[in-house]
PDB file of C-alpha atoms and ligand atoms in Angstrom:
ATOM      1  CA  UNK A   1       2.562 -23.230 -21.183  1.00 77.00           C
ATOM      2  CA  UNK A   2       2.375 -20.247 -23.279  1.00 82.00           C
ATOM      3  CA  UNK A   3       2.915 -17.166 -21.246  1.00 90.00           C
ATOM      4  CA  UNK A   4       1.212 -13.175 -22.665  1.00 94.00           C
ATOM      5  CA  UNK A   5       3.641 -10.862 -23.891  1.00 92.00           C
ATOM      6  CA  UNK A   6       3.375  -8.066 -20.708  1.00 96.00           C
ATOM      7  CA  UNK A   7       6.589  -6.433 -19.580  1.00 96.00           C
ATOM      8  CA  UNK A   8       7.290  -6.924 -15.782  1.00 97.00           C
ATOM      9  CA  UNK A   9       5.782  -3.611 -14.983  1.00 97.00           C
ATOM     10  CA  UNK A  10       3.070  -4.374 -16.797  1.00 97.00           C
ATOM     11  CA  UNK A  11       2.453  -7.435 -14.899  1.00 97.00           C
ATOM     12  CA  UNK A  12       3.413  -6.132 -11.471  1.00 97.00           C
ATOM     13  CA  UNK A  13       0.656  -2.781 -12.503  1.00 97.00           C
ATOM     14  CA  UNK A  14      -2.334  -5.584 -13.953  1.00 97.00           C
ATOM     15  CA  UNK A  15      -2.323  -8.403 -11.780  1.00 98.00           C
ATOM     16  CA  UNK A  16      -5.521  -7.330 -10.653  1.00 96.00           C
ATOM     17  CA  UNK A  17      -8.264  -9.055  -8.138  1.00 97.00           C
ATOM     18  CA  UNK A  18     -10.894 -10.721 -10.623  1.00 98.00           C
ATOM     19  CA  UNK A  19     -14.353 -12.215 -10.186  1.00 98.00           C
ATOM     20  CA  UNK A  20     -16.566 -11.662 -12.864  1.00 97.00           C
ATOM     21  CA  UNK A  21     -13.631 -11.842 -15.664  1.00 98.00           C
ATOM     22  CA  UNK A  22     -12.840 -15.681 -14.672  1.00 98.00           C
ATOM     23  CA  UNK A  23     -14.084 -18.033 -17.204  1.00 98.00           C
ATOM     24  CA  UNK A  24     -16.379 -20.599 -14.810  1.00 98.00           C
ATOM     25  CA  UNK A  25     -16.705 -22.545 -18.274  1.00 97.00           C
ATOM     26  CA  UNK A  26     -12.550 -23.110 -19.007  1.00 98.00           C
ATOM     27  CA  UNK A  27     -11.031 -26.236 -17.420  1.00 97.00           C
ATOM     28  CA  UNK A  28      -7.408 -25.347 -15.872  1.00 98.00           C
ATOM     29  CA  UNK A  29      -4.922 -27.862 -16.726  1.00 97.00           C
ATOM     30  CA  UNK A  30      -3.036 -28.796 -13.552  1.00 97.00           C
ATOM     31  CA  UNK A  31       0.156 -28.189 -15.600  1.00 97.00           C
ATOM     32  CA  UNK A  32      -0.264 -24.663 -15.773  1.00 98.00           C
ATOM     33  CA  UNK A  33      -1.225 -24.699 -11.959  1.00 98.00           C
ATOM     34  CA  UNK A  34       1.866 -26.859 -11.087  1.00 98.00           C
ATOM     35  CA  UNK A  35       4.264 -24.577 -13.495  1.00 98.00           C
ATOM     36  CA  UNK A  36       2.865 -21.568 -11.458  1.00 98.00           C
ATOM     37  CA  UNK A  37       3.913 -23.131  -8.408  1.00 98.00           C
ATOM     38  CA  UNK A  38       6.840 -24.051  -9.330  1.00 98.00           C
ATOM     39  CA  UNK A  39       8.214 -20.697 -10.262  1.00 97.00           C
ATOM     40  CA  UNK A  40       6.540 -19.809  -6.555  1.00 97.00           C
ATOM     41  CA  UNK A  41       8.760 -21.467  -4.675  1.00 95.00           C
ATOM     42  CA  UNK A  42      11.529 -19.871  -5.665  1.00 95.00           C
ATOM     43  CA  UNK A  43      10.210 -16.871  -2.918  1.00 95.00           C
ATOM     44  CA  UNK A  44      11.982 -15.779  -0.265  1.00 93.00           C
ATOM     45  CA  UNK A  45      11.252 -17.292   3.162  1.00 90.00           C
ATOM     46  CA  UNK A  46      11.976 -16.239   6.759  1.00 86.00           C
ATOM     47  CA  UNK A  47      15.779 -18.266   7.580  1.00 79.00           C
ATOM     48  CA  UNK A  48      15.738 -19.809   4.434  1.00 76.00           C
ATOM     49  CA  UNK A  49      12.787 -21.737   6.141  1.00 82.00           C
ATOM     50  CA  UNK A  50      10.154 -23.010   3.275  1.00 88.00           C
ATOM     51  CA  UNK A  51       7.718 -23.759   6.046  1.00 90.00           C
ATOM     52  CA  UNK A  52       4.590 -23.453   3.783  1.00 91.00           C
ATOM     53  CA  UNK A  53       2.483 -25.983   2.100  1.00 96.00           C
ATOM     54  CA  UNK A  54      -0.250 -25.339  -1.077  1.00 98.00           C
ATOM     55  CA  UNK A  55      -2.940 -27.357  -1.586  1.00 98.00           C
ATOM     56  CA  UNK A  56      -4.962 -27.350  -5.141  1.00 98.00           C
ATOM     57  CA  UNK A  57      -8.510 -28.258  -4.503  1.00 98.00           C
ATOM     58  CA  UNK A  58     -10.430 -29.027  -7.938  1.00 98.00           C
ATOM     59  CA  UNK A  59     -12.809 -31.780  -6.530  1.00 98.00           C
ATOM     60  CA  UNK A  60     -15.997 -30.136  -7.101  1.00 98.00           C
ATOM     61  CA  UNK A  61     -17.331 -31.601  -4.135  1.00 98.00           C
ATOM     62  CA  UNK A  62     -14.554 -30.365  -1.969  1.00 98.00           C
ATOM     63  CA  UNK A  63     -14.824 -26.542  -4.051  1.00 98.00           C
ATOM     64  CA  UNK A  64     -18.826 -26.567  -2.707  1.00 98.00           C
ATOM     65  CA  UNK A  65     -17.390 -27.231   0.795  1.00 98.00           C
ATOM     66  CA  UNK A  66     -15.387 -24.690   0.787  1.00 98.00           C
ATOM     67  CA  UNK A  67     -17.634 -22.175  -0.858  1.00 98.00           C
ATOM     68  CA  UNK A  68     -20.442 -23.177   1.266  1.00 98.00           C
ATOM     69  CA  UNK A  69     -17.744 -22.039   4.371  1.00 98.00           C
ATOM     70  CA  UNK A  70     -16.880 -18.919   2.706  1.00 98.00           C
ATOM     71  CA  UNK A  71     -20.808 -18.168   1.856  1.00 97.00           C
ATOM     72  CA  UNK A  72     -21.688 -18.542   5.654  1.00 97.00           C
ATOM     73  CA  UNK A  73     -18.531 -16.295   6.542  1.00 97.00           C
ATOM     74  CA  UNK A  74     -19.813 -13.324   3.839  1.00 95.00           C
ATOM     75  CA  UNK A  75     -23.560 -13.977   5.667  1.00 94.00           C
ATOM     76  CA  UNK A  76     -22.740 -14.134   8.856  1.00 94.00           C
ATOM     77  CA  UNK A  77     -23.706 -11.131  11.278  1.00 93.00           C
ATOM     78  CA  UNK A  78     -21.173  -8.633  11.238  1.00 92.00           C
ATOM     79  CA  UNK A  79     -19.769 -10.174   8.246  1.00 90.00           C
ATOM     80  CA  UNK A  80     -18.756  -9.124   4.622  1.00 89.00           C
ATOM     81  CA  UNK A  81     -22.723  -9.117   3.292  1.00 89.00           C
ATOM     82  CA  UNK A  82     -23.537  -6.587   6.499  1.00 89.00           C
ATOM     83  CA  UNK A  83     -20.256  -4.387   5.831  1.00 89.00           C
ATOM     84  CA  UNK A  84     -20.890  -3.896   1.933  1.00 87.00           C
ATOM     85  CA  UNK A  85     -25.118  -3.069   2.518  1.00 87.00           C
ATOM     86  CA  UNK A  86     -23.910  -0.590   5.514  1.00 89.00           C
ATOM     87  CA  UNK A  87     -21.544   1.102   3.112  1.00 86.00           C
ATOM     88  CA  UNK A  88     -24.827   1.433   0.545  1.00 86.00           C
ATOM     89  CA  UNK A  89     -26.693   2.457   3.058  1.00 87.00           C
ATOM     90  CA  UNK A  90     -24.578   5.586   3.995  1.00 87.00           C
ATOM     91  CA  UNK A  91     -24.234   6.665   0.210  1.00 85.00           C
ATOM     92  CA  UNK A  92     -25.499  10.109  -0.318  1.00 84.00           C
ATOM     93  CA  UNK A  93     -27.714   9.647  -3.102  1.00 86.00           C
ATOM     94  CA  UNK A  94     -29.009   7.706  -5.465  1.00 85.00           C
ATOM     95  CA  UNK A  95     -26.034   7.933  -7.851  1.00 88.00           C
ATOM     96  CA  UNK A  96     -23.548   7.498  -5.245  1.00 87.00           C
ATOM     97  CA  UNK A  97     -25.579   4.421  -3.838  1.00 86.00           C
ATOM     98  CA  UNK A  98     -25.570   2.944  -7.648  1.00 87.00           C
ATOM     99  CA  UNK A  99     -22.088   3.368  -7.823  1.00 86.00           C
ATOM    100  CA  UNK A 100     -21.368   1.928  -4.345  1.00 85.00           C
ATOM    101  CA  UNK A 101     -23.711  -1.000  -5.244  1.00 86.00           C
ATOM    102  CA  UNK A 102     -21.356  -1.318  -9.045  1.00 88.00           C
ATOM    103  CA  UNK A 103     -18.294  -1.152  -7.290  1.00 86.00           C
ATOM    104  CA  UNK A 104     -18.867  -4.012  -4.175  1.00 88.00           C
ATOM    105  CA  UNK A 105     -20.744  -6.049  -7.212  1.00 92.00           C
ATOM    106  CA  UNK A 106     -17.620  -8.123  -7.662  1.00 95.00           C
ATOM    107  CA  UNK A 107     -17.285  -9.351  -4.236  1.00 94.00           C
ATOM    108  CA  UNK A 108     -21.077 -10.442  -3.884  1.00 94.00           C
ATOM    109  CA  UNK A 109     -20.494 -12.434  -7.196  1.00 96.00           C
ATOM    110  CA  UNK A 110     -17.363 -14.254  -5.896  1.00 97.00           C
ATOM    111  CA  UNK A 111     -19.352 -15.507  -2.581  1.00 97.00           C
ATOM    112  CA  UNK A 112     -21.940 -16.732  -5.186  1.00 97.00           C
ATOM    113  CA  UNK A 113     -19.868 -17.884  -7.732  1.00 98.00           C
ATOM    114  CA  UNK A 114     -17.061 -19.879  -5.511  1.00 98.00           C
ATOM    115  CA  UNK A 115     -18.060 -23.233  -5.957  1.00 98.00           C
ATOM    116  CA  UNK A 116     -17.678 -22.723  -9.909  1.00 98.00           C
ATOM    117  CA  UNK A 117     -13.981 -21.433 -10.009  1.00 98.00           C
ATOM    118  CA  UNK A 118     -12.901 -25.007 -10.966  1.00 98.00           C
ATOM    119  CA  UNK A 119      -9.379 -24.666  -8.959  1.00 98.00           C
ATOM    120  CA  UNK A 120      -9.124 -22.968  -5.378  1.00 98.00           C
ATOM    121  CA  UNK A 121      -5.496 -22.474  -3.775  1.00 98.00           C
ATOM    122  CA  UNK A 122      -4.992 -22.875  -0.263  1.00 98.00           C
ATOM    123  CA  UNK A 123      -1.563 -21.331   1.022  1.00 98.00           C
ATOM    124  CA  UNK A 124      -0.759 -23.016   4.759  1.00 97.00           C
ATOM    125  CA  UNK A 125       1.515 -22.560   7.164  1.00 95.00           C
ATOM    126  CA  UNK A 126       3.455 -25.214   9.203  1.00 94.00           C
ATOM    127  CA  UNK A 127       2.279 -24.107  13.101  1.00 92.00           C
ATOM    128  CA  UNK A 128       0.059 -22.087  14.095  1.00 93.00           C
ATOM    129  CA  UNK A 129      -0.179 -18.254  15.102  1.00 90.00           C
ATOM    130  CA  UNK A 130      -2.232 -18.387  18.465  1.00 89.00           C
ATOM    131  CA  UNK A 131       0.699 -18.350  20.941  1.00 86.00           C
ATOM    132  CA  UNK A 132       3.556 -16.625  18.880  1.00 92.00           C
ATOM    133  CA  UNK A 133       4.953 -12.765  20.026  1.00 94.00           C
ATOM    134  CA  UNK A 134       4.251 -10.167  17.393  1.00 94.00           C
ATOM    135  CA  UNK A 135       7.999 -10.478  16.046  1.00 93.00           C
ATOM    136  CA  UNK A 136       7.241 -14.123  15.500  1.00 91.00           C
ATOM    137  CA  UNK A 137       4.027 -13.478  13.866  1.00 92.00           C
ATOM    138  CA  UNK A 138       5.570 -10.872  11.267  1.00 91.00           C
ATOM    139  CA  UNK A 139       8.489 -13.552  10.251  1.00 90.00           C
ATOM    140  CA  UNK A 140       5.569 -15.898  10.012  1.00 90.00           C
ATOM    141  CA  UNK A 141       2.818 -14.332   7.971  1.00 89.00           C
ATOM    142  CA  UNK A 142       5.959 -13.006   5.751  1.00 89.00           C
ATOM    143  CA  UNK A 143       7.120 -16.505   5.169  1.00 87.00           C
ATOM    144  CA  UNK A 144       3.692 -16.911   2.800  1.00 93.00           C
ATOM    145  CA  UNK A 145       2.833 -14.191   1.122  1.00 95.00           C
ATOM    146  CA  UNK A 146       5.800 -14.060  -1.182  1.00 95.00           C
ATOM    147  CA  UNK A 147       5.031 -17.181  -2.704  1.00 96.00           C
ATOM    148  CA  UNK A 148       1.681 -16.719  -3.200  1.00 98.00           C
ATOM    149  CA  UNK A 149       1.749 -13.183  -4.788  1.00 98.00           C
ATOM    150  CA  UNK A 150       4.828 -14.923  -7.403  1.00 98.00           C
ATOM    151  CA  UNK A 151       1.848 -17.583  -8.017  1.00 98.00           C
ATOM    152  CA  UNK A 152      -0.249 -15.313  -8.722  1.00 98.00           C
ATOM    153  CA  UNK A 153       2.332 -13.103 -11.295  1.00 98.00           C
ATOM    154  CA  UNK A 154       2.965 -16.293 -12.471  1.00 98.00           C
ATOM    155  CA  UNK A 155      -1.126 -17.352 -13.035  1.00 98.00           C
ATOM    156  CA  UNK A 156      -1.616 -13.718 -14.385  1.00 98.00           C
ATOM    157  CA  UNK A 157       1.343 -14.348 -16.979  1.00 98.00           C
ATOM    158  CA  UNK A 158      -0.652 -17.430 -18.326  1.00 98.00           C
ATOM    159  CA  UNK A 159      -3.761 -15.503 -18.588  1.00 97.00           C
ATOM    160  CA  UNK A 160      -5.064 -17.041 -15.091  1.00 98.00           C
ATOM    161  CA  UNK A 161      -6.907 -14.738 -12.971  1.00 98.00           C
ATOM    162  CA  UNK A 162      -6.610 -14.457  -8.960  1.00 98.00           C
ATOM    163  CA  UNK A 163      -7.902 -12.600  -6.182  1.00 98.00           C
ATOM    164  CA  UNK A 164      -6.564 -12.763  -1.898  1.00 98.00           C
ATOM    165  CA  UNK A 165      -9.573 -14.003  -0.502  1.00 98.00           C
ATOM    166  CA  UNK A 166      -9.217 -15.007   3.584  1.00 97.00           C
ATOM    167  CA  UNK A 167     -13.012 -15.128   4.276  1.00 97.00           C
ATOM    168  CA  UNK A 168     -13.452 -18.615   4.416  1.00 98.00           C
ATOM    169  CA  UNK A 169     -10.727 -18.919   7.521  1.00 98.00           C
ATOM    170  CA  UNK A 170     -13.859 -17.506   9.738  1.00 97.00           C
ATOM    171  CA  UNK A 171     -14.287 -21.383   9.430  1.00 98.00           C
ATOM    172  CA  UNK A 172     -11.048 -22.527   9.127  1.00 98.00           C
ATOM    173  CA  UNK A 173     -10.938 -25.582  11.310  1.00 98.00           C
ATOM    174  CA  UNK A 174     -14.269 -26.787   9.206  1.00 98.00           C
ATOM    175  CA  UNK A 175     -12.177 -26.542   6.247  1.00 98.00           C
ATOM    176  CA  UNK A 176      -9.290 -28.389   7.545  1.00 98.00           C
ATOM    177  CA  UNK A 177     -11.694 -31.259   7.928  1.00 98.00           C
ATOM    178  CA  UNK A 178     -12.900 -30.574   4.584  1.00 98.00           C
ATOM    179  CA  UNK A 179      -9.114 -30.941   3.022  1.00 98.00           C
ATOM    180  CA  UNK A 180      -7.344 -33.562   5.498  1.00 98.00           C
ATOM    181  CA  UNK A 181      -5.539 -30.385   6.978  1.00 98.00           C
ATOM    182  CA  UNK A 182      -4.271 -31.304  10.412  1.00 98.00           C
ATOM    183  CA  UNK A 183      -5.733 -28.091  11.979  1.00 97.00           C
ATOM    184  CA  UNK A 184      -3.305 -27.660  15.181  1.00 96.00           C
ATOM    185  CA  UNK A 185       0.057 -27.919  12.967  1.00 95.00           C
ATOM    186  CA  UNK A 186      -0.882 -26.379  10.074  1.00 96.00           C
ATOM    187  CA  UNK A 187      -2.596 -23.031   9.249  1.00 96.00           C
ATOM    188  CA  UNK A 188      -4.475 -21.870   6.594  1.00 97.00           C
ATOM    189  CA  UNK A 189      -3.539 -18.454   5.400  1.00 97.00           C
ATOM    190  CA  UNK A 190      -6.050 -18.123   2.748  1.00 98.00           C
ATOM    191  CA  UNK A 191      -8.043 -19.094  -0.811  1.00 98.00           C
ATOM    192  CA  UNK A 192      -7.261 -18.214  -3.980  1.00 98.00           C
ATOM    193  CA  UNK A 193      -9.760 -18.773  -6.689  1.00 98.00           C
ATOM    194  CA  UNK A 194      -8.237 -19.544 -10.154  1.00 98.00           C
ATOM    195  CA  UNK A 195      -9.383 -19.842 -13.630  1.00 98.00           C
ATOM    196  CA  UNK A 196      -8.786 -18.315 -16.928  1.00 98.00           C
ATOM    197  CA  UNK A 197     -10.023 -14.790 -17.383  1.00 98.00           C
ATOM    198  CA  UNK A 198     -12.520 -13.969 -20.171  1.00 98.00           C
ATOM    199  CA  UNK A 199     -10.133 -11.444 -22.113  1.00 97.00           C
ATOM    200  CA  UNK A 200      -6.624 -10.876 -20.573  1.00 96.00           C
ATOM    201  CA  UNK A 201      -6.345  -6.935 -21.146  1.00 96.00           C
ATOM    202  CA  UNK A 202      -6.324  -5.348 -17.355  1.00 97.00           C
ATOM    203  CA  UNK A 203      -5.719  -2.061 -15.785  1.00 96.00           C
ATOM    204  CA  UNK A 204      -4.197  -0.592 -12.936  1.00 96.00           C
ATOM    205  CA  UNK A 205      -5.449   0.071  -9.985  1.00 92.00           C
ATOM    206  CA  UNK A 206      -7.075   3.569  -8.535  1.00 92.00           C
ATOM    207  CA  UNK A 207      -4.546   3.397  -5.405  1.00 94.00           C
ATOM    208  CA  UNK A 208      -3.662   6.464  -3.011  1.00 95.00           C
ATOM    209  CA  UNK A 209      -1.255   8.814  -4.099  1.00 96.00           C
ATOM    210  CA  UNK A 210       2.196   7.541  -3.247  1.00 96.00           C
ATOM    211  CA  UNK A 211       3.161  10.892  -1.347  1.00 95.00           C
ATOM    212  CA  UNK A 212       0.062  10.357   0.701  1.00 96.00           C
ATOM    213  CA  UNK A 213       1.577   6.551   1.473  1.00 97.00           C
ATOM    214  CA  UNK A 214       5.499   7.882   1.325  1.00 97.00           C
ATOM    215  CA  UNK A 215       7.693   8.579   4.174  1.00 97.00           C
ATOM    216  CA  UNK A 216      11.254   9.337   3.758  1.00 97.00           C
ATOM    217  CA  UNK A 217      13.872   8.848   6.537  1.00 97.00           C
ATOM    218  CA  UNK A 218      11.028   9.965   9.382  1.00 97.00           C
ATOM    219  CA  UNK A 219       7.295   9.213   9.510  1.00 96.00           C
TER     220      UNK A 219
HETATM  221  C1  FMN B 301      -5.204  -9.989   2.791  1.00 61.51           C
HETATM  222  C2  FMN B 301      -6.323  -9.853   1.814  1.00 61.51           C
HETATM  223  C3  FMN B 301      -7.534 -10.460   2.081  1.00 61.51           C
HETATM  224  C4  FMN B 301      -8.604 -10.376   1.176  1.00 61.51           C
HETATM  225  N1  FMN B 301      -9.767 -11.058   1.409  1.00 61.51           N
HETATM  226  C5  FMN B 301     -10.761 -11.025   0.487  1.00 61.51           C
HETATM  227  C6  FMN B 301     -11.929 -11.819   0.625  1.00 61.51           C
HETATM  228  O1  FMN B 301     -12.082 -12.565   1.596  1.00 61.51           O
HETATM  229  N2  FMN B 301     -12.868 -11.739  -0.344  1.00 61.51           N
HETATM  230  C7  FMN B 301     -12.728 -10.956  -1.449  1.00 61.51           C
HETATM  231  O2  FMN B 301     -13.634 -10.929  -2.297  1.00 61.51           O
HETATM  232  N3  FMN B 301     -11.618 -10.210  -1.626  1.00 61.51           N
HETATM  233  C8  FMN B 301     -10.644 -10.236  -0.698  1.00 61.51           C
HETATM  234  N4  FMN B 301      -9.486  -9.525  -0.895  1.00 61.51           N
HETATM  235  C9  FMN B 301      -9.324  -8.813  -2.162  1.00 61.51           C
HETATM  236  C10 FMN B 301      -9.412  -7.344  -2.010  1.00 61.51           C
HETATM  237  O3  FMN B 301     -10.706  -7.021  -1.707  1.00 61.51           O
HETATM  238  C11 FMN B 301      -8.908  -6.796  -3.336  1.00 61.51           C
HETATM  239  O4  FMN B 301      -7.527  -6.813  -3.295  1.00 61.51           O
HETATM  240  C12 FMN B 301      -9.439  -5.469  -3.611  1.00 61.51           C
HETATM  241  O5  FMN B 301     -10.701  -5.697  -4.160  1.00 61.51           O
HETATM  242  C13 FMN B 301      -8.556  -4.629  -4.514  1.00 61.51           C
HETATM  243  O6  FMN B 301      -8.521  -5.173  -5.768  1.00 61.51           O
HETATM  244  P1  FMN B 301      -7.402  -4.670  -6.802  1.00 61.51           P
HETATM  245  O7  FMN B 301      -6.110  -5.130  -6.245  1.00 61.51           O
HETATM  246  O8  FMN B 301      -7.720  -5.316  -8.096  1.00 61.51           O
HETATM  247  O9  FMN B 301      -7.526  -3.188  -6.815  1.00 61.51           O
HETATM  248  C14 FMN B 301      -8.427  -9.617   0.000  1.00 61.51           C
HETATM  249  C15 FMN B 301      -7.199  -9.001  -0.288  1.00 61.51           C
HETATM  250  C16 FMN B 301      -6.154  -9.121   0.602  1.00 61.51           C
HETATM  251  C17 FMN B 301      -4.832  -8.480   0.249  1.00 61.51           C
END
């Protein structure tokens, strides 16, 4: 598959979260998906141990399931809907609320919009977390995360958009059923909505100041 000219820092710098930029129209061919997996693998894991597991969901059926799961996650009380209309509420002014209401705009359109991203990616996880130690947990969660950010390099190199999205695991068992996932030996960590973006120019990221993140030697 033919891959966009962007250095690495380029791609490390515009591998952005994106909603409204994927094209719900483009099919994905699963070539592209399987050639971006492929070069995911080669992650490091925890021991050497490649204890995760990806599944592609395309069925459209089993895409509505799943969004339908997310949706009622986003809704529920407490949830992602109440968070982002408390955070309007608390704006200033008008200005500030219209700019609060611009910026949380993509995530409203992604719990609408789901169902339409014609492949979602489901990193798992052989075991489950419930009864691990917090040393066990970090080697655990580590063991995925590797893999599914090099996916998502690999999608953004093949002018594939991605965003982290963990919402729908407020229903994860439901979606287990959903996907034939045997829930008690094998967790979900996440979905990742895929599709080609509409234009592939992106920019970086507002992000703290590193000396504000930075710690040398001592906290
Ligand atoms: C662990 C994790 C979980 C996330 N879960 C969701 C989610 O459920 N829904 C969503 O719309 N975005 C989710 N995001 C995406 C973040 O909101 C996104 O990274 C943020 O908008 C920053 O985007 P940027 O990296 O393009 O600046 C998640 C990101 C991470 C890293």
């Amino acid at each position: 598959m033919p891959t966009l000219s962007l250095s690495i820092d380029e791609l490390l710098t515009t591998t952005r979260a994106v909603r409204q930029r994927l094209d719900l129209a483009r099919p994905v061919e699963f070539e592209v998906i399987q050639e971006c997996l492929s070069l995911a693998v080669q992650a490091p894991t925890p021991a050497g141990m490649q204890n995760w597991h990806f599944v592609v969901v395309t069925e459209p059926a089993q895409r509505s399931a799943l969004a339908a799961l997310y949706r009622r996650s986003a809704q529920a009380p407490g949830g992602q809907d109440d968070i982002l209309n408390q955070l309007v509420a608390t704006a200033a002014g008008e200005g500030e609320a219209a700019a609060l209401s611009r910026k949380i705009a993509p995530a409203r359109y992604l719990t609408e919009h789901l169902h339409e991203i014609p492949v979602h990616l489901v990193p798992c996880l052989e075991g489950r977390i419930e009864n691990m130690s917090a040393v066990e947990q970090a080697a655990y969660w580590g063991g995925i995360w590797p893999a599914t950010w090099s996916f998502m390099l690999a999608a953004r190199s093949r002018g594939l958009g991605t965003v982290v999205t963990t919402l729908h695991l407020a229903f994860e068992r439901e979606a287990a059923d959903v996907l034939g996932i045997p829930y008690e030996q094998v967790m979900q960590v996440g979905l990742i909505p895929v599709a080609y973006t509409m234009g592939t120019s992106f920019k970086p990221a507002a992000r703290k100041p590193l000396t504000s993140v930075l710690h040398w030697d001592r906290w």
